[in-house]
Short mmCIF file of C-alpha atoms and ligand atoms in Angstrom, two decimals:
data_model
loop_
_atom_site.label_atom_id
_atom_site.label_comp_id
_atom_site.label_asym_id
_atom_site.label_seq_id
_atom_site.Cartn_x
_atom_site.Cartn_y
_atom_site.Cartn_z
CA UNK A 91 -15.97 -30.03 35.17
CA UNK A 92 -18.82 -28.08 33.91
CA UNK A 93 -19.80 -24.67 35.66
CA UNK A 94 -18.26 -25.61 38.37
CA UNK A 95 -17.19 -23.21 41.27
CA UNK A 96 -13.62 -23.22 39.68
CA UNK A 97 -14.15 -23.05 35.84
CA UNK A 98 -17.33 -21.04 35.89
CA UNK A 99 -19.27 -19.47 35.26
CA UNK A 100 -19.02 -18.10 38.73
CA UNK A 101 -15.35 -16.45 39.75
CA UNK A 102 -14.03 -16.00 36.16
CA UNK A 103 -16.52 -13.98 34.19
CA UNK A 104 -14.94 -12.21 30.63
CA UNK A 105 -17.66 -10.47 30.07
CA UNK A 106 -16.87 -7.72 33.20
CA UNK A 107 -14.43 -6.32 31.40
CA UNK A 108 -16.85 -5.44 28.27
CA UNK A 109 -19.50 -4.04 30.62
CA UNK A 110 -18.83 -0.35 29.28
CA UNK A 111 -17.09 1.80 26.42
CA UNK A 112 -14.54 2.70 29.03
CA UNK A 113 -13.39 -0.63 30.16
CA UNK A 114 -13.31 -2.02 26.54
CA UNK A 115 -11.29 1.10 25.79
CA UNK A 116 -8.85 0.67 28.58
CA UNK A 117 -8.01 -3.21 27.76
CA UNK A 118 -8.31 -2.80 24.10
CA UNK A 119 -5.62 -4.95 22.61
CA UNK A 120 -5.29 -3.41 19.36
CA UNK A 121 -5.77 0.80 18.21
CA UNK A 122 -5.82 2.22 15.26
CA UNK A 123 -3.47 5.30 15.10
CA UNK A 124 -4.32 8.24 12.63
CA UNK A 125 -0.11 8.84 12.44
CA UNK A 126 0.34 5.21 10.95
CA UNK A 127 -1.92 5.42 7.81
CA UNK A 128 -0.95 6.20 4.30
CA UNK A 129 -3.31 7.66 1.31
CA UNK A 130 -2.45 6.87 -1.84
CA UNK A 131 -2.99 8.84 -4.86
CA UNK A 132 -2.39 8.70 -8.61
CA UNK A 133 -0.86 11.21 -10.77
CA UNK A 134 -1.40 12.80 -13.93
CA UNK A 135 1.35 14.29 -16.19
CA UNK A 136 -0.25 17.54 -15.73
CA UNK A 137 -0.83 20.83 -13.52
CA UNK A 138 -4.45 20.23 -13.28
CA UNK A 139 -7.20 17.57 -13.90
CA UNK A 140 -9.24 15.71 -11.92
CA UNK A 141 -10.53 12.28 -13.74
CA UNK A 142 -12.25 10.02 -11.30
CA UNK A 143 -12.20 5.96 -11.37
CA UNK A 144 -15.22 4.46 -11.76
CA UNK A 145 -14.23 1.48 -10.08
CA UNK A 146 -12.52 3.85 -7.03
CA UNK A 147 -15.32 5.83 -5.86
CA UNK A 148 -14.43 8.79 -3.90
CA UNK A 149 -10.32 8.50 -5.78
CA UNK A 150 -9.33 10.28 -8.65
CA UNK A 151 -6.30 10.79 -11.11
CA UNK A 152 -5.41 14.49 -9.83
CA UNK A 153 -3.06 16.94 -11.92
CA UNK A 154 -0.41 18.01 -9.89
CA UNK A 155 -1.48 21.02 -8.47
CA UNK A 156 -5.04 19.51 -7.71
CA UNK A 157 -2.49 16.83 -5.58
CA UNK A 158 -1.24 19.18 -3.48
CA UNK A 159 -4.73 20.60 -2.54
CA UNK A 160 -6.08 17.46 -1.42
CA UNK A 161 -2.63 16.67 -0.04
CA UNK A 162 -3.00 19.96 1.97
CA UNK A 163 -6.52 19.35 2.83
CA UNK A 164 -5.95 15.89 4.00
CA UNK A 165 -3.33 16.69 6.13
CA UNK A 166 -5.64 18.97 8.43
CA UNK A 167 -7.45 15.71 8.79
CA UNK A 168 -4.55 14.02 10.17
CA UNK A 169 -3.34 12.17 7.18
CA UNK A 170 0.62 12.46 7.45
CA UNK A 171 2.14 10.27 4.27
CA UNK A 172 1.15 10.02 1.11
CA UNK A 173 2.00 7.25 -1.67
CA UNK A 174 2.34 8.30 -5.49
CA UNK A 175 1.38 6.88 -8.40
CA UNK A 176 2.15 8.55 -11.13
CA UNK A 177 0.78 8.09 -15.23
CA UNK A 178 2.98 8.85 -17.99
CA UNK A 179 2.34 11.39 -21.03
CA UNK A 180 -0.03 10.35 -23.69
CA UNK A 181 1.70 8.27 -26.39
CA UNK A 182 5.07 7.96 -23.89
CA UNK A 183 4.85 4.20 -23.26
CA UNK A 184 7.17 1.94 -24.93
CA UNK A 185 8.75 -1.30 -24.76
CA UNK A 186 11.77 -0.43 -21.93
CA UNK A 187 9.17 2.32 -19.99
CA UNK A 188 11.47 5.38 -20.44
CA UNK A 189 9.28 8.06 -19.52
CA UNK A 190 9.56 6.07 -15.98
CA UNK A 191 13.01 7.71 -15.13
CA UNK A 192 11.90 11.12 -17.07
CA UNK A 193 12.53 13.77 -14.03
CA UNK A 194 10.04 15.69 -15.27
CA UNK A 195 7.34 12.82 -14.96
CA UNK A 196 4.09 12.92 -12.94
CA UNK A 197 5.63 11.27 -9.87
CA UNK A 198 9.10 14.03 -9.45
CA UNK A 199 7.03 16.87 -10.71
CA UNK A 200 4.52 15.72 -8.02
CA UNK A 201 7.07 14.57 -4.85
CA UNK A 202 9.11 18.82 -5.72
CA UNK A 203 5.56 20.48 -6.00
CA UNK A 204 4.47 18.54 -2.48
CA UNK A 205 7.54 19.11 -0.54
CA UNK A 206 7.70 23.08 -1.84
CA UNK A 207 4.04 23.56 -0.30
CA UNK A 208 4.25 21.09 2.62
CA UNK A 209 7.73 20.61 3.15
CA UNK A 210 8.41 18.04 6.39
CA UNK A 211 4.99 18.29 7.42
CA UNK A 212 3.85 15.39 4.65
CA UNK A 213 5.76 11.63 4.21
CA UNK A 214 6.24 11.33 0.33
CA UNK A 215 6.44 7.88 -0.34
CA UNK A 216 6.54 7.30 -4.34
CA UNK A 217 5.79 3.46 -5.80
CA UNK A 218 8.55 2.24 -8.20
CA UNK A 219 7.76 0.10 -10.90
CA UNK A 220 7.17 0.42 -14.75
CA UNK A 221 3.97 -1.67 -15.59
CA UNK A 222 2.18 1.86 -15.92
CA UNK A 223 5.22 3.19 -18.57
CA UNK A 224 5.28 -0.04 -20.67
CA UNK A 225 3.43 -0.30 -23.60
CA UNK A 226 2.99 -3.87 -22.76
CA UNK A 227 1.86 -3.29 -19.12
CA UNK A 228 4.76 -5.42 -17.78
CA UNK A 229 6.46 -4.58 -14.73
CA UNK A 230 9.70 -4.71 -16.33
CA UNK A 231 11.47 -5.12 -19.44
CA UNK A 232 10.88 -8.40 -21.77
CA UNK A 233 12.76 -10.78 -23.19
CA UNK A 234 10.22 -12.30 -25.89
CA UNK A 235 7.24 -12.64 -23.94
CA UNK A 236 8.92 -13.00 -20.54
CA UNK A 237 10.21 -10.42 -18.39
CA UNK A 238 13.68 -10.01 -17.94
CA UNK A 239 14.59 -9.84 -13.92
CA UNK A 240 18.25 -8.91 -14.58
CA UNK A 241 18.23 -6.40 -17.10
CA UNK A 242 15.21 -4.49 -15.40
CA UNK A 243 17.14 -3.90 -12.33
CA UNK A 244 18.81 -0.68 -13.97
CA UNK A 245 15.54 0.87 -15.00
CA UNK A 246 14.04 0.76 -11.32
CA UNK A 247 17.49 1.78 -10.13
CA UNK A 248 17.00 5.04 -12.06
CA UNK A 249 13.27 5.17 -11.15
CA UNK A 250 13.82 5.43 -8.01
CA UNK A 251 17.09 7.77 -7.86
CA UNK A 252 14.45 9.98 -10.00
CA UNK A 253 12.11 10.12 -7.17
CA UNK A 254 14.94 10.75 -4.65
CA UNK A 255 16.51 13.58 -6.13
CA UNK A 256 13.09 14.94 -6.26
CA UNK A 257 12.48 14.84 -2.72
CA UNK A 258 10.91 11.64 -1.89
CA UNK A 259 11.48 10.55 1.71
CA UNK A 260 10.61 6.91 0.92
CA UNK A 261 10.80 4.41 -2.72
CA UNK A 262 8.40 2.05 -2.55
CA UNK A 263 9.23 -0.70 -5.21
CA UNK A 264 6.55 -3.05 -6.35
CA UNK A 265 7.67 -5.18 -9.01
CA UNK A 266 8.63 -8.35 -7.61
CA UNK A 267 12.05 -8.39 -9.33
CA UNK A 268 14.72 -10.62 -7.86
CA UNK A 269 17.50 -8.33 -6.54
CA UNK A 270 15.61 -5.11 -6.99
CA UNK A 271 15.95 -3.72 -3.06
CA UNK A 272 19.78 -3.83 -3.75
CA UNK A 273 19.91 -2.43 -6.68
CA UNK A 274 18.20 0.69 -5.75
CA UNK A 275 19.81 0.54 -2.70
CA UNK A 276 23.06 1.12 -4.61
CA UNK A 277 21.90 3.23 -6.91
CA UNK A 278 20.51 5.79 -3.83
CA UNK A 279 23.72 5.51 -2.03
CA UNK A 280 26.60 5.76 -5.25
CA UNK A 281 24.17 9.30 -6.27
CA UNK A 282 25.03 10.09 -2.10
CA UNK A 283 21.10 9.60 -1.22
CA UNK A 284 22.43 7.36 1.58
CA UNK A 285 19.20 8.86 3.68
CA UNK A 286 16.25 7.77 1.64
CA UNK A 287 14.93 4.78 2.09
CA UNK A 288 13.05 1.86 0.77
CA UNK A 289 9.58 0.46 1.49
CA UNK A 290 9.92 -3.11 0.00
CA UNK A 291 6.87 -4.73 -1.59
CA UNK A 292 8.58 -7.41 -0.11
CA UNK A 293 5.38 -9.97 -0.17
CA UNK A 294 3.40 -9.02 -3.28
CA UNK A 295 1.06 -11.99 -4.35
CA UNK A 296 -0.25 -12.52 -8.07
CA UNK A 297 -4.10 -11.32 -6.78
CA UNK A 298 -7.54 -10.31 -8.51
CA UNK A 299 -7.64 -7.78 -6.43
CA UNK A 300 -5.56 -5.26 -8.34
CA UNK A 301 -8.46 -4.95 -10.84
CA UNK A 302 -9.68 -1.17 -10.36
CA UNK A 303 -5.85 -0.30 -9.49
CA UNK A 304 -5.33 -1.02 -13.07
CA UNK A 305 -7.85 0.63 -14.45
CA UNK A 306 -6.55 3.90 -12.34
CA UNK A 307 -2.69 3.56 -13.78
CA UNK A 308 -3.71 2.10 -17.10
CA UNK A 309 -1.08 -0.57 -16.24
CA UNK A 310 -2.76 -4.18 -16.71
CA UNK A 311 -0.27 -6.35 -18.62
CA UNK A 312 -1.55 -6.54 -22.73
CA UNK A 313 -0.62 -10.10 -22.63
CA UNK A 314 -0.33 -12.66 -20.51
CA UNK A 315 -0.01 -12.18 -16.56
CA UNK A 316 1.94 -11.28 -13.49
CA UNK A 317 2.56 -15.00 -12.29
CA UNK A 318 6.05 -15.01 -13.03
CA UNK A 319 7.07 -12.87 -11.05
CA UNK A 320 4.01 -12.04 -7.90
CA UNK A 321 3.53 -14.73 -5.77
CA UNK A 322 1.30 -17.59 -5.67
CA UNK A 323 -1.15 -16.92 -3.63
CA UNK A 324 -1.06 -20.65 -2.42
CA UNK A 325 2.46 -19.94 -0.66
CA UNK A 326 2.79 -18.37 2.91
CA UNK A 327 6.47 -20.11 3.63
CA UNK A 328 7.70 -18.48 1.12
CA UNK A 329 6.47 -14.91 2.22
CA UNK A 330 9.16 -14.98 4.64
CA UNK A 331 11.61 -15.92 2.28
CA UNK A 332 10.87 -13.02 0.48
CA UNK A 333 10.87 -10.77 3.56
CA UNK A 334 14.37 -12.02 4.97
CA UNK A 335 15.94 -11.72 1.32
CA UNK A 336 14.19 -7.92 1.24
CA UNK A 337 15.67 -7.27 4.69
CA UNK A 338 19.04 -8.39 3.64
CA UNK A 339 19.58 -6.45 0.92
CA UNK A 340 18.81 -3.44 2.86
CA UNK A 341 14.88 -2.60 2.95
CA UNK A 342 14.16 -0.24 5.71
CA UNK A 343 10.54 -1.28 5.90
CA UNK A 344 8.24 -4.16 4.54
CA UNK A 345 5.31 -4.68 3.11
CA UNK A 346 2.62 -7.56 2.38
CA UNK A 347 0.26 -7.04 -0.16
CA UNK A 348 -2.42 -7.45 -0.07
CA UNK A 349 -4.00 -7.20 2.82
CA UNK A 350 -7.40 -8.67 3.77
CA UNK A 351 -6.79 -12.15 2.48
CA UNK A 352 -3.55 -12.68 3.83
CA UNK A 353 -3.58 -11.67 7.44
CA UNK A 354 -1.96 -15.32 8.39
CA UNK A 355 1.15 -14.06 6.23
CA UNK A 356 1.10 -10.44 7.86
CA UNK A 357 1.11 -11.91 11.02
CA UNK A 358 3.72 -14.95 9.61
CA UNK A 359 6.00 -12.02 8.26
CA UNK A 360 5.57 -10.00 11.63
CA UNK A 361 6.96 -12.39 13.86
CA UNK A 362 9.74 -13.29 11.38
CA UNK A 363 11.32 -10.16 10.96
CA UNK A 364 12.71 -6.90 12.95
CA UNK A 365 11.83 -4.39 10.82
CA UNK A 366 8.46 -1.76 10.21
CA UNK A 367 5.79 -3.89 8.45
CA UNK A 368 3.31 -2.33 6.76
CA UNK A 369 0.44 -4.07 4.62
CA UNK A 370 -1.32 -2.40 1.77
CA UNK A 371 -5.13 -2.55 1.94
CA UNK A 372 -5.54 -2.69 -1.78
CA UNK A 373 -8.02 -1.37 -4.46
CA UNK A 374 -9.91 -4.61 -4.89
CA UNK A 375 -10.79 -4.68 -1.27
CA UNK A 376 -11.25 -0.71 -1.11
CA UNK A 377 -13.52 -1.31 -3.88
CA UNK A 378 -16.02 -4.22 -2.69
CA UNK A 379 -16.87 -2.45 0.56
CA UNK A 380 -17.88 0.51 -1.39
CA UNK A 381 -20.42 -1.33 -3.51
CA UNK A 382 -21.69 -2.94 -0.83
CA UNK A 383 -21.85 0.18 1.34
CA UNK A 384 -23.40 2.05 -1.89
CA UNK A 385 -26.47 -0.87 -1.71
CA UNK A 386 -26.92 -0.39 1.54
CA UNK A 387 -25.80 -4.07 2.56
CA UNK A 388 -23.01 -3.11 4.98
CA UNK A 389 -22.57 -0.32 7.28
CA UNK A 390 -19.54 1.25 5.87
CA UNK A 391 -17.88 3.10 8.75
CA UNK A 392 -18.21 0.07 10.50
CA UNK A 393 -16.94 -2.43 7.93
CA UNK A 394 -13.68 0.28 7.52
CA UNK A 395 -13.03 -0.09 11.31
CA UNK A 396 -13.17 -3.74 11.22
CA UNK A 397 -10.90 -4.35 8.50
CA UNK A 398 -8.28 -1.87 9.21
CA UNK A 399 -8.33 -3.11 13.01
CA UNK A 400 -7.75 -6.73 11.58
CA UNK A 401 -5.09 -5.74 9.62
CA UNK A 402 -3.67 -4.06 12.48
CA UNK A 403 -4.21 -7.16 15.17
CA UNK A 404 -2.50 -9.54 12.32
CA UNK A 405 0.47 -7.09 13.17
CA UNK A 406 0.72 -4.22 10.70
CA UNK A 407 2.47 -1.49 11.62
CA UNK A 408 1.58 0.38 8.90
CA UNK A 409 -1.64 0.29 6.34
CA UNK A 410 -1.64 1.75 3.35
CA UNK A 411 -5.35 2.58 2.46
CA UNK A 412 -7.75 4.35 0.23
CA UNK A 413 -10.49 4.52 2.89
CA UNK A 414 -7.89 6.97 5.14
CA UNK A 415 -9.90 10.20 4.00
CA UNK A 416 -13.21 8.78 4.57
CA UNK A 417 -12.45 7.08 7.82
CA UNK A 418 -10.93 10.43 9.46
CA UNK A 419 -13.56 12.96 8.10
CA UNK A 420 -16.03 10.76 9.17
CA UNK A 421 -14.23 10.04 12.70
CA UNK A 422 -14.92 5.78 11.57
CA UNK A 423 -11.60 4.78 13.80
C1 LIG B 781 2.25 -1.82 -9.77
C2 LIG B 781 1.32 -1.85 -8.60
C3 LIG B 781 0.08 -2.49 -8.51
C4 LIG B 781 -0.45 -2.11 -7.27
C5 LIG B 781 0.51 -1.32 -6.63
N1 LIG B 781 1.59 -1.17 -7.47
C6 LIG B 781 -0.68 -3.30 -9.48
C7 LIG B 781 -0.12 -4.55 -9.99
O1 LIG B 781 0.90 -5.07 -9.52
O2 LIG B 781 -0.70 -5.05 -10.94
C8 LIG B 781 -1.79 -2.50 -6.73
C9 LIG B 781 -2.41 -1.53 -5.77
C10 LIG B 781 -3.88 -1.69 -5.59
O3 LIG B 781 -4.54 -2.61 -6.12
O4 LIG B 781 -4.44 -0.86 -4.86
N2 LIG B 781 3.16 -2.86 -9.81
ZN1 LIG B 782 4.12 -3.02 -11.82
#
């Protein structure tokens, strides 16, 4: 039954509907929506400073008062939530990352300087985890040269109560700790912060990718790597493990990270659970568009578009990306 009067072509003809911008736009099955990004930023232990990251181009460590400029100024671009990364003081790290719970850190003095100026008119999300407060770049504390899940449970606990008593709407923890999501989770609610809530890095996978992102927080691990605790990168089963387990202990949103090579597990994790997904577009993949863009072998606004819309179609809800400033002041979506 080739071209027949049936099975065309002839009657049924796909391409009508692409004839024109307006059609495409009026059956478009995915659209990317200005009010469901989030920038991330990184934060120095200081009012001012601007240091930018050679492997980031166009991101920057910013003091905090610099922050809230470019906070400000993003926001009359559209961009509504923000996620912090903060650095500690120089010559602070140590073995258990105590500067990480320090309420005058980077990341509290950041969220109470952010929420003075822009008050509910900015989402303050804040990452919790202490590979950038460790002298040994480990996301939590070790136990010879492992880390130990158990006893780093109370550290993020007071991380993130840190962060909520500063203001934060939203904790984001990305450590990949067994039991973590809980443990905050009772740490928010016995301080009464029964209101903020947590952004699981629910899926986190042991990825290359991360490379510039630990240049920017100074947090790659001295020794050894993140294996034992991010996931293999060979596993897509157990994403949803991961993201049930997250959603039991009471996560209020999701994330998979990151983003561009796992699309089958965004979409896996999607269909799996009830709650907000969101899936971090991370520094590795900000970073290869923007060499290629900067040697003229891809069209950059385009490649953004693409990739955020296939994050999207895969069935984020959410994206957390560093191309969210670019893409709106150069009207890319
Ligand atoms: C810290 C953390 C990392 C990222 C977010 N939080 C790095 C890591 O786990 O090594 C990566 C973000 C990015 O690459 O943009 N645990
Ligand atoms: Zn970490």
């Amino acid at each position: 039954m080739t071209h027949d009067r049936v099975a065309g072509p002839g009657r049924i003809r796909p391409r009508r509907l692409r004839r024109s911008a307006l059609l495409r736009d009026l059956v478009a099955e995915t659209r990317l929506d200005v009010a469901r990004l989030i920038m991330p930023h990184f934060v120095l232990p200081a009012e001012g400073g601007e240091e930018p990251i050679p492997s980031m181009p166009g991101i920057a460590r910013l003091g905090v008062a610099d922050l809230v400029r470019r906070i400000e100024a993003d926001r009359k671009l559209g961009i509504r939530a923000v996620l912090l990364f903060g650095l500690p003081e120089e010559g602070a790290k140590d073995a258990a990352g105590t500067s990480s719970a320090d309420p005058r850190g980077a990341v509290p003095r950041a969220v109470r300087a952010v929420k003075r100026a822009m008050g509910a008119d900015v989402l303050v999300i804040t990452d919790v985890c202490l590979c950038a407060y460790t002298d040994h770049g480990h996301c939590g504390l070790l136990a010879g040269e492992e880390v130990d899940n158990d006893r780093t449970l109370g550290a993020l606990a007071a991380m993130a109560l840190g962060h909520a008593e500063a203001g934060a709407d939203l904790v984001a923890p990305s450590d990949m700790m067994d039991g973590r999501v809980a443990a905050i989770r009772d740490g928010l609610d016995a301080a009464g912060m029964t209101g903020v809530g947590i952004l699981s890095y629910a899926v986190k996978y042991a990825s290359a990718y991360y490379g510039p992102f630990r240049d920017a927080a100074e947090s790659a691990p001295r020794h050894g790597d993140r294996q034992g605790y991010q996931m293999d990168p060979r596993n897509a089963v157990e994403a949803v493990r991961e993201a049930l387990l997250d959603a039991a202990e009471g996560a209020d949103m999701l994330m998979v990270k990151p983003a561009l090579a796992y699309l089958d597990v965004i979409r896996r994790v999607r269909d799996a659970t009830r709650l907000p997904l969101a899936a971090y577009n991370v520094s590795g993949e900000y970073a290869a568009v923007k060499a290629a863009a900067a040697n003229g072998w891809l069209d950059e606004a385009r490649i953004v578009r693409e990739n955020l819309i296939a994050i999207s179609r895969a069935g984020a809800d959410v994206i957390i990306t560093y191309h969210a400033r670019d893409a709106l002041g150069g009207k890319w979506l």
